[in-house]
Short mmCIF file of C-alpha atoms and ligand atoms in Angstrom, two decimals:
data_model
loop_
_atom_site.label_atom_id
_atom_site.label_comp_id
_atom_site.label_asym_id
_atom_site.label_seq_id
_atom_site.Cartn_x
_atom_site.Cartn_y
_atom_site.Cartn_z
CA MET A 1 255.98 45.82 114.87
CA ALA A 2 252.33 46.80 114.00
CA ASP A 3 250.10 49.51 115.18
CA ASP A 4 246.59 48.88 116.37
CA GLN A 5 245.24 48.76 112.82
CA GLY A 6 247.88 46.17 112.02
CA ARG A 7 250.01 48.60 109.82
CA THR A 8 253.83 48.00 110.07
CA LEU A 9 256.48 50.59 111.18
CA GLU A 10 257.68 50.56 107.58
CA GLY A 11 253.94 50.96 106.33
CA CYS A 12 253.44 53.85 108.42
CA GLU A 13 256.82 55.57 107.55
CA GLU A 14 255.73 55.26 104.06
CA GLU A 15 252.43 56.73 104.67
CA GLN A 16 254.31 59.63 106.44
CA LEU A 17 256.43 60.02 103.42
CA ILE A 18 253.54 60.23 101.09
CA LYS A 19 251.85 62.76 103.30
CA ARG A 20 255.06 64.95 103.41
CA GLU A 21 255.39 64.41 99.66
CA LYS A 22 251.90 65.88 99.29
CA LYS A 23 252.70 69.07 101.25
CA LYS A 24 255.60 69.91 98.73
CA PHE A 25 255.89 73.77 98.05
CA THR A 26 255.57 73.35 94.22
CA SER A 27 256.29 76.04 91.58
CA SER A 28 252.60 76.65 91.11
CA VAL A 29 252.30 77.54 94.70
CA LEU A 30 255.04 79.82 94.27
CA ILE A 31 253.63 81.48 91.09
CA ALA A 32 250.24 81.72 93.15
CA CYS A 33 252.17 83.59 95.89
CA VAL A 34 253.80 86.05 93.48
CA ILE A 35 250.56 86.80 91.86
CA ALA A 36 248.75 87.25 95.31
CA ALA A 37 251.54 89.25 96.37
CA SER A 38 250.90 91.72 93.68
CA SER A 39 247.21 92.02 94.64
CA GLY A 40 248.01 92.65 98.25
CA LEU A 41 250.83 95.36 97.26
CA MET A 42 248.42 97.11 95.17
CA PHE A 43 245.62 97.16 97.87
CA GLY A 44 248.57 98.49 100.33
CA TYR A 45 249.57 100.94 97.79
CA VAL A 46 246.10 102.35 97.23
CA ILE A 47 245.75 102.69 101.08
CA GLY A 48 249.16 104.27 101.47
CA ILE A 49 249.39 106.79 98.47
CA SER A 50 246.31 109.00 99.23
CA GLY A 51 247.70 110.56 102.51
CA GLY A 52 251.23 111.60 101.12
CA VAL A 53 249.72 113.12 97.87
CA SER A 54 247.07 115.08 100.16
CA ALA A 55 250.07 116.64 101.73
CA MET A 56 251.61 117.91 98.38
CA LYS A 57 251.19 121.38 97.70
CA ASP A 58 250.91 121.18 93.92
CA PHE A 59 248.50 118.32 94.26
CA LEU A 60 246.32 120.47 96.75
CA ALA A 61 246.59 123.72 94.61
CA LYS A 62 245.21 121.77 91.31
CA PHE A 63 242.35 119.85 92.82
CA PHE A 64 241.53 121.49 96.37
CA PRO A 65 242.61 125.03 96.02
CA SER A 66 240.26 126.13 99.03
CA ILE A 67 242.51 124.01 101.52
CA SER A 68 244.46 126.95 103.22
CA ARG A 69 248.23 126.18 103.58
CA ASP A 70 248.06 128.81 106.33
CA PRO A 71 247.70 127.11 109.73
CA SER A 72 245.81 130.01 110.90
CA LYS A 73 242.63 129.43 109.01
CA GLY A 74 241.12 126.25 107.91
CA SER A 75 238.73 125.75 104.91
CA SER A 76 235.98 125.14 107.38
CA GLY A 77 236.22 126.26 110.91
CA SER A 78 239.21 127.77 112.21
CA GLY A 79 242.70 126.70 113.81
CA ASN A 80 245.04 123.78 113.61
CA TYR A 81 242.52 121.09 114.03
CA CYS A 82 240.26 122.29 110.97
CA ARG A 83 243.27 122.81 108.68
CA TYR A 84 242.36 119.98 106.45
CA ASN A 85 238.81 119.62 107.24
CA ASP A 86 237.32 119.35 103.71
CA GLN A 87 234.57 117.05 102.34
CA LEU A 88 236.03 116.75 98.92
CA LEU A 89 239.40 115.95 100.12
CA GLN A 90 238.06 113.23 102.33
CA LEU A 91 235.82 112.00 99.44
CA PHE A 92 239.00 111.68 97.31
CA THR A 93 240.24 109.10 99.78
CA SER A 94 236.82 107.48 100.98
CA SER A 95 235.37 107.01 97.41
CA THR A 96 237.44 103.99 97.04
CA TYR A 97 236.35 102.29 99.99
CA ILE A 98 232.57 102.75 99.46
CA VAL A 99 232.94 101.30 96.08
CA GLY A 100 235.13 98.46 97.15
CA LEU A 101 232.46 97.45 99.61
CA ILE A 102 229.68 97.48 96.77
CA SER A 103 231.76 95.57 94.12
CA THR A 104 232.63 92.79 97.00
CA PHE A 105 229.33 91.46 96.44
CA GLY A 106 229.45 91.29 92.69
CA ALA A 107 232.91 89.72 93.20
CA SER A 108 231.39 86.95 95.44
CA TYR A 109 229.36 85.84 92.49
CA THR A 110 232.00 86.02 89.84
CA THR A 111 234.36 84.12 92.35
CA ARG A 112 231.71 81.40 92.74
CA ASP A 113 230.34 81.15 89.21
CA LEU A 114 233.31 82.00 86.97
CA GLY A 115 236.03 81.26 89.39
CA ARG A 116 238.79 82.80 91.34
CA LYS A 117 241.43 83.51 88.42
CA PRO A 118 238.84 85.39 86.18
CA THR A 119 237.78 87.49 89.27
CA MET A 120 241.51 88.09 89.80
CA LEU A 121 242.09 89.42 86.16
CA ILE A 122 238.99 91.61 86.60
CA ALA A 123 240.59 93.17 89.58
CA GLY A 124 243.81 93.66 87.85
CA ILE A 125 242.08 95.53 84.72
CA PHE A 126 240.04 97.81 87.36
CA TYR A 127 243.31 98.57 89.06
CA LEU A 128 245.09 99.48 85.78
CA VAL A 129 242.22 101.86 84.45
CA GLY A 130 242.11 103.46 87.94
CA THR A 131 245.91 103.98 87.89
CA VAL A 132 245.65 105.70 84.27
CA LEU A 133 242.78 107.85 85.19
CA ASN A 134 244.65 109.05 88.54
CA ALA A 135 248.04 109.58 86.93
CA GLY A 136 246.48 111.45 84.21
CA ALA A 137 243.84 113.44 85.98
CA GLN A 138 242.99 116.74 84.76
CA SER A 139 240.05 117.64 86.90
CA LEU A 140 238.52 116.39 90.43
CA PRO A 141 235.83 114.31 88.73
CA MET A 142 238.45 112.43 86.93
CA LEU A 143 240.48 112.02 89.81
CA ILE A 144 237.46 110.44 91.81
CA ILE A 145 236.57 108.50 88.95
CA GLY A 146 239.91 106.94 89.01
CA ARG A 147 239.65 106.22 92.82
CA VAL A 148 236.21 104.43 91.98
CA PHE A 149 237.98 102.18 89.51
CA LEU A 150 240.63 101.44 92.16
CA GLY A 151 237.96 100.72 94.72
CA CYS A 152 236.41 98.07 92.28
CA GLY A 153 239.91 96.62 92.10
CA ILE A 154 240.04 96.42 95.88
CA GLY A 155 236.49 94.70 95.85
CA PHE A 156 237.52 92.14 93.43
CA GLY A 157 240.89 91.48 94.48
CA ASN A 158 240.31 91.00 98.07
CA GLN A 159 237.62 88.79 97.68
CA ALA A 160 239.37 86.35 95.26
CA THR A 161 242.96 86.52 96.13
CA PRO A 162 242.93 85.40 99.85
CA LEU A 163 240.65 82.66 98.78
CA TYR A 164 243.02 81.66 96.05
CA LEU A 165 245.90 81.58 98.37
CA SER A 166 244.15 79.33 101.12
CA GLU A 167 242.89 76.91 98.58
CA VAL A 168 246.22 76.26 96.79
CA ALA A 169 248.31 76.54 99.90
CA PRO A 170 249.48 73.04 101.38
CA PRO A 171 247.43 72.70 104.58
CA HIS A 172 250.40 73.24 106.92
CA LEU A 173 251.30 76.65 105.27
CA ARG A 174 247.73 77.95 105.19
CA GLY A 175 247.89 80.22 108.38
CA GLY A 176 251.42 81.79 107.35
CA LEU A 177 250.25 82.38 103.73
CA ASN A 178 247.16 84.07 105.08
CA ILE A 179 249.15 86.61 106.91
CA LEU A 180 251.29 86.83 103.94
CA PHE A 181 248.59 88.64 102.29
CA GLN A 182 248.67 91.24 105.03
CA LEU A 183 252.45 91.49 104.85
CA ASN A 184 251.93 92.38 101.09
CA ILE A 185 249.40 94.89 101.93
CA THR A 186 251.86 96.48 104.77
CA THR A 187 254.55 96.46 102.10
CA GLY A 188 252.60 98.15 99.71
CA ILE A 189 251.73 100.93 102.07
CA LEU A 190 255.55 101.20 102.84
CA ILE A 191 256.37 101.45 99.31
CA ALA A 192 253.65 104.11 98.68
CA ASN A 193 255.19 105.94 101.83
CA LEU A 194 258.71 105.89 100.22
CA VAL A 195 257.39 106.91 96.81
CA ASN A 196 255.59 109.85 98.19
CA TYR A 197 258.68 110.84 99.91
CA PHE A 198 260.82 110.93 96.81
CA THR A 199 258.29 112.48 94.42
CA ALA A 200 257.05 115.11 96.76
CA ALA A 201 259.90 117.52 95.72
CA TYR A 202 258.52 117.73 92.02
CA PRO A 203 255.66 119.57 90.75
CA TRP A 204 254.27 116.48 88.84
CA GLY A 205 255.52 114.29 91.63
CA TRP A 206 251.85 113.27 92.62
CA ARG A 207 251.18 112.09 89.08
CA LEU A 208 254.43 109.58 89.46
CA SER A 209 253.23 108.42 92.77
CA PHE A 210 249.91 107.45 91.24
CA ALA A 211 251.51 105.74 87.97
CA LEU A 212 253.96 103.54 89.83
CA GLY A 213 250.63 101.86 91.04
CA GLY A 214 250.62 100.41 87.31
CA ILE A 215 253.61 98.03 88.19
CA PRO A 216 251.77 95.86 90.63
CA SER A 217 248.27 96.25 88.71
CA LEU A 218 250.07 95.09 85.40
CA LEU A 219 251.67 92.11 87.28
CA LEU A 220 248.14 91.09 88.72
CA THR A 221 246.73 91.41 85.24
CA LEU A 222 249.17 89.50 83.21
CA GLY A 223 249.76 87.20 86.21
CA SER A 224 246.15 86.06 86.23
CA PHE A 225 246.51 84.69 82.64
CA VAL A 226 249.35 82.26 83.75
CA LEU A 227 247.55 80.95 87.08
CA SER A 228 245.71 77.70 87.03
CA GLU A 229 242.29 77.87 88.51
CA THR A 230 242.02 76.34 92.00
CA PRO A 231 240.87 72.65 92.45
CA ASN A 232 238.03 73.79 94.73
CA SER A 233 236.52 76.04 92.30
CA LEU A 234 236.80 73.70 89.35
CA ILE A 235 235.12 70.87 91.66
CA GLU A 236 232.46 73.15 92.93
CA ARG A 237 231.55 74.06 89.36
CA GLY A 238 231.39 70.24 88.45
CA TYR A 239 234.74 70.13 86.54
CA LEU A 240 235.91 67.10 88.48
CA THR A 241 238.67 65.77 86.19
CA GLN A 242 240.28 68.99 85.69
CA GLY A 243 239.92 69.69 89.32
CA LYS A 244 241.77 66.39 90.02
CA GLN A 245 244.55 67.30 87.37
CA VAL A 246 245.24 70.73 88.90
CA LEU A 247 245.15 69.30 92.34
CA GLU A 248 248.03 66.71 91.34
CA LYS A 249 249.89 69.70 89.75
CA ILE A 250 249.98 71.91 92.50
CA ARG A 251 250.61 69.36 95.25
CA GLY A 252 253.35 67.94 92.84
CA THR A 253 252.24 64.19 93.24
CA ASP A 254 249.30 61.95 92.07
CA GLN A 255 248.89 60.71 95.67
CA VAL A 256 245.87 63.25 96.04
CA GLU A 257 242.85 60.89 96.53
CA GLU A 258 242.05 61.57 100.06
CA GLU A 259 242.35 65.51 99.64
CA PHE A 260 240.38 65.16 96.43
CA ASN A 261 237.54 63.32 98.06
CA ASP A 262 237.47 65.97 100.77
CA LEU A 263 237.09 68.48 98.36
CA VAL A 264 234.36 66.81 96.30
CA GLU A 265 232.53 66.52 99.67
CA VAL A 266 232.88 70.09 100.40
CA GLY A 267 232.02 71.04 96.82
CA VAL A 268 228.81 69.08 97.03
CA ALA A 269 227.84 70.63 100.32
CA SER A 270 228.32 74.08 98.94
CA SER A 271 226.63 73.59 95.81
CA LEU A 272 223.68 72.30 97.62
CA ILE A 273 223.26 75.87 99.13
CA LYS A 274 221.65 78.02 96.42
CA ASN A 275 221.81 81.18 98.54
CA PRO A 276 224.76 81.26 100.72
CA PHE A 277 224.03 84.84 102.03
CA ARG A 278 220.54 83.46 103.47
CA ASP A 279 222.26 80.35 104.83
CA ILE A 280 224.94 82.32 106.77
CA ILE A 281 222.38 84.16 108.95
CA ARG A 282 220.95 80.92 109.97
CA ARG A 283 221.16 80.35 113.76
CA LYS A 284 224.09 78.07 113.88
CA ASN A 285 226.09 80.41 111.69
CA LEU A 286 225.60 83.52 113.84
CA PRO A 287 228.42 82.99 116.23
CA PRO A 288 231.09 83.23 113.37
CA LEU A 289 229.21 85.76 111.61
CA ILE A 290 228.95 88.09 114.85
CA CYS A 291 232.86 87.40 115.55
CA ALA A 292 233.70 88.15 112.02
CA ILE A 293 231.88 91.44 111.81
CA CYS A 294 233.09 92.59 115.23
CA LEU A 295 236.61 91.66 114.34
CA GLN A 296 236.56 94.04 111.41
CA PHE A 297 234.48 96.66 113.15
CA PHE A 298 236.96 96.96 116.11
CA GLN A 299 239.97 96.59 113.96
CA GLN A 300 238.91 99.98 112.30
CA ALA A 301 237.27 101.66 115.11
CA GLY A 302 240.56 101.85 117.09
CA GLY A 303 241.72 104.54 114.56
CA ILE A 304 244.18 102.53 112.52
CA ASN A 305 243.21 104.36 109.28
CA ALA A 306 243.09 107.89 110.71
CA ILE A 307 246.92 107.11 110.84
CA MET A 308 247.23 105.40 107.80
CA PHE A 309 245.47 107.72 105.54
CA TYR A 310 246.10 110.94 107.24
CA SER A 311 249.36 110.74 109.20
CA PRO A 312 251.29 112.98 106.85
CA VAL A 313 248.42 115.85 107.44
CA LEU A 314 248.13 114.86 111.08
CA PHE A 315 252.08 115.39 111.49
CA GLU A 316 251.73 118.78 109.64
CA THR A 317 248.87 119.69 111.96
CA VAL A 318 251.11 119.14 114.96
CA GLY A 319 253.64 121.49 113.23
CA PHE A 320 256.04 119.25 111.17
CA GLY A 321 257.01 120.52 107.80
CA SER A 322 256.09 118.65 104.81
CA ASN A 323 259.24 116.65 104.70
CA ALA A 324 259.48 115.84 108.30
CA SER A 325 255.93 114.53 107.96
CA LEU A 326 256.54 112.32 105.04
CA VAL A 327 259.92 110.87 106.70
CA SER A 328 257.74 109.97 109.91
CA THR A 329 255.26 108.40 107.53
CA VAL A 330 257.92 106.19 106.18
CA VAL A 331 259.02 105.38 109.65
CA ILE A 332 255.65 104.27 110.48
CA GLY A 333 255.15 102.18 107.40
CA GLY A 334 258.49 100.43 108.25
CA ILE A 335 257.14 99.57 111.76
CA ASN A 336 254.17 98.34 110.26
CA ALA A 337 255.71 95.78 107.95
CA VAL A 338 258.32 94.56 110.32
CA CYS A 339 255.59 93.71 113.11
CA THR A 340 253.49 91.96 110.72
CA ILE A 341 256.39 89.74 110.28
CA ILE A 342 256.65 89.28 114.14
CA SER A 343 252.93 88.25 114.00
CA MET A 344 253.61 85.68 111.42
CA VAL A 345 256.37 84.03 113.53
CA VAL A 346 254.55 83.91 116.70
CA VAL A 347 250.96 83.48 115.90
CA ASP A 348 250.82 79.99 115.80
CA ARG A 349 253.05 79.59 118.98
CA PHE A 350 251.42 82.02 121.26
CA GLY A 351 247.84 81.89 120.03
CA ARG A 352 245.57 84.58 118.62
CA LYS A 353 243.95 85.84 121.74
CA ILE A 354 247.05 86.69 123.83
CA LEU A 355 248.24 89.03 121.00
CA LEU A 356 244.86 90.55 120.57
CA LEU A 357 244.62 91.22 124.53
CA GLU A 358 248.18 92.50 124.70
CA ALA A 359 247.67 94.92 121.86
CA GLY A 360 244.38 96.12 123.31
CA VAL A 361 246.31 97.51 126.32
CA GLN A 362 249.22 98.84 124.18
CA LEU A 363 246.88 100.66 121.54
CA PHE A 364 244.85 102.07 124.51
CA ILE A 365 247.93 103.66 126.13
CA ALA A 366 248.94 105.05 122.63
CA GLN A 367 245.72 106.69 121.93
CA VAL A 368 245.35 108.23 125.43
CA GLY A 369 248.98 109.36 125.13
CA ILE A 370 248.32 111.27 121.91
CA ALA A 371 245.17 112.68 123.30
CA ILE A 372 247.04 114.04 126.35
CA LEU A 373 249.99 115.54 124.25
CA LEU A 374 247.59 117.07 121.88
CA GLY A 375 245.27 118.48 124.55
CA LEU A 376 248.22 120.03 126.56
CA GLY A 377 250.16 121.34 123.74
CA LEU A 378 247.88 121.95 120.41
CA LYS A 379 245.44 124.84 121.39
CA ASP A 380 242.80 125.86 118.89
CA SER A 381 244.75 128.95 117.77
CA VAL A 382 247.86 128.99 115.64
CA ASN A 383 250.47 127.63 118.07
CA LEU A 384 252.12 124.39 117.23
CA LEU A 385 253.58 121.57 119.61
CA THR A 386 257.22 122.14 120.79
CA PRO A 387 259.65 119.59 118.95
CA MET A 388 259.70 117.26 122.12
CA GLN A 389 255.81 117.12 122.21
CA ALA A 390 255.76 116.55 118.48
CA MET A 391 258.35 113.72 118.70
CA ALA A 392 256.39 112.32 121.59
CA VAL A 393 253.33 112.19 119.50
CA VAL A 394 255.27 110.45 116.80
CA LEU A 395 256.48 107.94 119.25
CA MET A 396 252.94 107.34 120.48
CA VAL A 397 251.91 106.67 116.95
CA CYS A 398 254.96 104.25 116.72
CA LEU A 399 253.44 102.56 119.73
CA PHE A 400 250.26 102.07 118.26
CA ILE A 401 251.21 100.94 114.91
CA SER A 402 253.64 98.18 116.24
CA GLY A 403 250.81 96.80 118.41
CA PHE A 404 248.17 97.02 115.65
CA ALA A 405 250.65 95.26 113.20
CA TRP A 406 251.36 92.06 115.34
CA SER A 407 247.58 91.67 116.43
CA TRP A 408 244.56 93.42 115.19
CA GLY A 409 246.11 94.02 111.58
CA PRO A 410 246.57 90.39 110.44
CA LEU A 411 244.44 88.72 113.12
CA ALA A 412 241.22 90.19 112.46
CA TRP A 413 241.50 88.66 108.91
CA LEU A 414 243.03 85.36 109.97
CA VAL A 415 240.63 84.62 112.55
CA ALA A 416 237.46 85.82 110.42
CA SER A 417 238.73 83.51 107.78
CA GLU A 418 239.14 80.43 110.04
CA VAL A 419 235.66 80.54 111.84
CA PHE A 420 233.17 79.89 109.08
CA PRO A 421 232.04 76.38 108.06
CA LEU A 422 233.23 75.55 104.62
CA GLU A 423 229.76 75.73 103.00
CA VAL A 424 229.33 79.53 103.91
CA ARG A 425 233.02 80.51 103.72
CA SER A 426 232.88 82.45 100.44
CA ALA A 427 229.89 84.34 101.74
CA GLY A 428 231.52 84.87 105.14
CA GLN A 429 234.63 86.28 103.12
CA SER A 430 232.56 88.90 101.43
CA ILE A 431 230.87 89.99 104.49
CA THR A 432 234.40 90.17 106.30
CA VAL A 433 235.74 92.20 103.44
CA SER A 434 232.67 94.52 103.02
CA THR A 435 232.41 95.13 106.79
CA ASN A 436 235.99 96.24 106.72
CA LEU A 437 235.56 98.54 103.68
CA LEU A 438 232.37 100.01 105.25
CA PHE A 439 234.29 101.15 108.33
CA THR A 440 237.46 102.09 106.38
CA PHE A 441 235.01 104.19 104.33
CA ALA A 442 233.52 105.80 107.33
CA MET A 443 236.84 106.62 108.91
CA ALA A 444 238.20 107.97 105.47
CA GLN A 445 235.20 110.24 105.24
CA SER A 446 234.87 111.52 108.69
CA PHE A 447 238.31 111.74 110.29
CA LEU A 448 239.46 115.03 109.40
CA SER A 449 235.98 116.64 110.11
CA MET A 450 235.85 114.79 113.52
CA LEU A 451 239.24 116.07 114.29
CA CYS A 452 237.97 119.70 113.61
CA VAL A 453 234.95 119.14 115.72
CA LEU A 454 236.32 116.91 118.68
CA LYS A 455 240.01 118.14 118.59
CA TYR A 456 242.03 115.91 120.77
CA GLY A 457 239.03 114.27 122.03
CA ILE A 458 238.70 112.16 119.02
CA PHE A 459 241.59 110.11 120.29
CA ILE A 460 239.57 109.68 123.62
CA LEU A 461 236.90 108.21 121.35
CA PHE A 462 239.26 105.75 119.69
CA ALA A 463 240.36 104.75 123.16
CA ALA A 464 236.84 104.04 124.36
CA PHE A 465 236.37 101.69 121.37
CA LEU A 466 239.76 100.09 122.28
CA VAL A 467 238.25 99.29 125.73
CA ALA A 468 235.25 97.70 124.07
CA MET A 469 237.40 95.73 121.52
CA THR A 470 239.47 94.37 124.33
CA LEU A 471 236.50 93.27 126.29
CA PHE A 472 235.16 91.46 123.15
CA ALA A 473 238.42 89.58 122.53
CA ALA A 474 238.29 88.51 126.10
CA LEU A 475 234.83 87.39 126.45
CA LEU A 476 233.34 86.63 123.40
CA LEU A 477 236.17 85.26 120.93
CA PRO A 478 237.22 81.69 121.15
CA GLU A 479 240.91 80.71 120.73
CA THR A 480 241.23 79.21 117.21
CA LYS A 481 244.96 78.29 117.38
CA GLY A 482 245.61 74.80 116.11
CA ILE A 483 241.86 73.87 115.63
CA PRO A 484 241.09 72.12 112.32
CA ILE A 485 238.64 74.22 110.30
CA GLU A 486 236.27 71.12 110.31
CA GLU A 487 236.25 70.96 114.05
CA MET A 488 235.29 74.76 114.57
CA SER A 489 231.60 73.77 115.50
CA GLY A 490 232.96 72.14 118.67
CA LEU A 491 234.64 75.20 119.70
CA TRP A 492 231.45 77.31 119.85
CA LYS A 493 229.52 74.34 121.60
CA ARG A 494 232.09 74.93 124.55
CA HIS A 495 231.77 78.58 124.66
CA TRP A 496 229.57 80.01 127.55
CA LEU A 497 227.38 82.30 125.28
CA TRP A 498 227.75 80.71 121.74
CA ARG A 499 226.56 77.38 122.73
CA ARG A 500 223.09 78.61 122.99
CA PHE A 501 222.88 79.25 119.27
CA LEU A 502 223.86 75.59 118.43
CA ASP A 503 220.75 73.75 119.68
CA ASP A 504 219.66 72.96 116.31
CA PHE A 505 222.91 71.83 115.10
CA SER A 506 222.24 68.21 114.88
CA MET A 507 219.33 69.04 112.37
CA GLU A 508 222.00 70.22 109.90
CA ILE A 509 222.72 68.31 106.72
CA THR A 510 226.42 67.37 106.61
CA GLY A 511 228.70 67.24 103.55
CA VAL A 512 229.02 63.24 103.67
CA GLN A 513 225.34 62.85 103.94
CA ALA A 514 224.76 65.13 100.88
CA ARG A 515 227.35 63.29 98.93
CA ARG A 516 225.84 60.03 99.62
CA VAL A 517 222.64 61.21 98.31
CA LEU A 518 223.70 63.05 95.23
CA TRP A 519 226.73 61.14 94.04
CA PRO A 520 226.54 57.72 95.57
CA GLU A 521 229.08 56.27 93.05
CA ILE A 522 232.04 58.53 94.29
C1 BGC B 1 243.57 96.89 107.61
C2 BGC B 1 243.51 98.41 106.67
C3 BGC B 1 244.80 99.06 107.24
C4 BGC B 1 246.12 98.12 107.28
C5 BGC B 1 247.34 98.66 107.87
C6 BGC B 1 244.73 96.09 107.44
O1 BGC B 1 244.73 94.94 108.33
O2 BGC B 1 242.36 96.15 107.13
O3 BGC B 1 242.41 98.97 106.92
O4 BGC B 1 245.05 100.13 106.48
O5 BGC B 1 245.80 96.82 107.87
O6 BGC B 1 248.30 97.94 107.85
#
């Protein structure tokens, strides 16, 4: 029996076999996953470690002596809500993210011009230096400089690692491996929470908390030496032969002609673009650009990092002891990691939008619940919540974290990485990462002050952003489940608003046209 192109059944089966062969999960892909895991773990560890050490009294006494441990008076303003309102304490957390933001732009050039592998090595070295400075800190400037180095590690690591993963992954595993990076982040946060719980009892505990970040940093640094560069990066920089060899190695077969040709096509199209940051603001790229920026803005504006960075001090604010606060933070970290796994399992079955919309409602209920509990129970004076009320606050935080972890946490990254056309994807990734870090910085630098000024009203403000976030997901975000990346432009063309941006689409030069002009012999 032959199909409409005259191929026999056996022929088709053979072709299927070759395709399946191409999708093998080789040891090179496994090594890439382990190294990428250490980069994600370290990012998560940096996110998770600051909140716990900020609640340790020896750490506060050494670096922030002005923060009163007496709930009746805050360092600025008075009462429960202002207990931790200190600009320098917030700077200790936030400095990392503002530097991460700036360094992402440098990293986008090293990722493109030097390759993904050296960029990951640079990230590992920054992380190591930051870890040493923090663990050995003798003064506040030394502590903050350490955080600045960690920020550079985040900027370089978060630019190169997701790109590395998606470039070496077999196509059918790309979505899952993308969320794997988020799972590593949440695991890093959980490990940091656990470490803080165990070290809090010792006067030097905070030094150990910082120092243990050296393990993933070292793994990332050493691991970067054994990684191969990605075929995409080699081809983009003109190393065609090496690119093909690496492709054969990571796919575990020499039947890579079709994929190699695709990569060459994309490589040529992207090398034609001299300034990707100018290209990305062209009219036809605005729909994915606006969506990626909104996804990252809303991910942060709902208040996730108020909880991630400050839940130990938040729980102390509502009346928990230091130990109970750290235990609750560990529970939250565990829920975060487990629900991220749920997301990995269901995202390709249910689609992105249904998860984003369901979570919009869940997150809204949780933030309004926290506001009501604090509004009723935590007055400006010295009283604390009753144990029942405090438990209810923890439950609401758990409701929030679970919803975030199976939706906006991983999907803001996944969808943003899917929507850009190939030739501006690296620039798109930089803008995605830096938007995320900008709003992460804003939250880290302002939450404790906003809590002092707005009191429980800060959670109402988060809830208002959650309403806008859900409307955005419902009205402006297209469903990207199952759509091949090269067909994404069709998605925008069918959207009621975004199709207006694509009028000049037919004028764009395609990768195929570019290849014919530049390298007709390939
Ligand atoms: C966010 C981080 C957040 C983390 C929590 C990530 O997707 O970008 O800001 O701390 O999720 O799991």
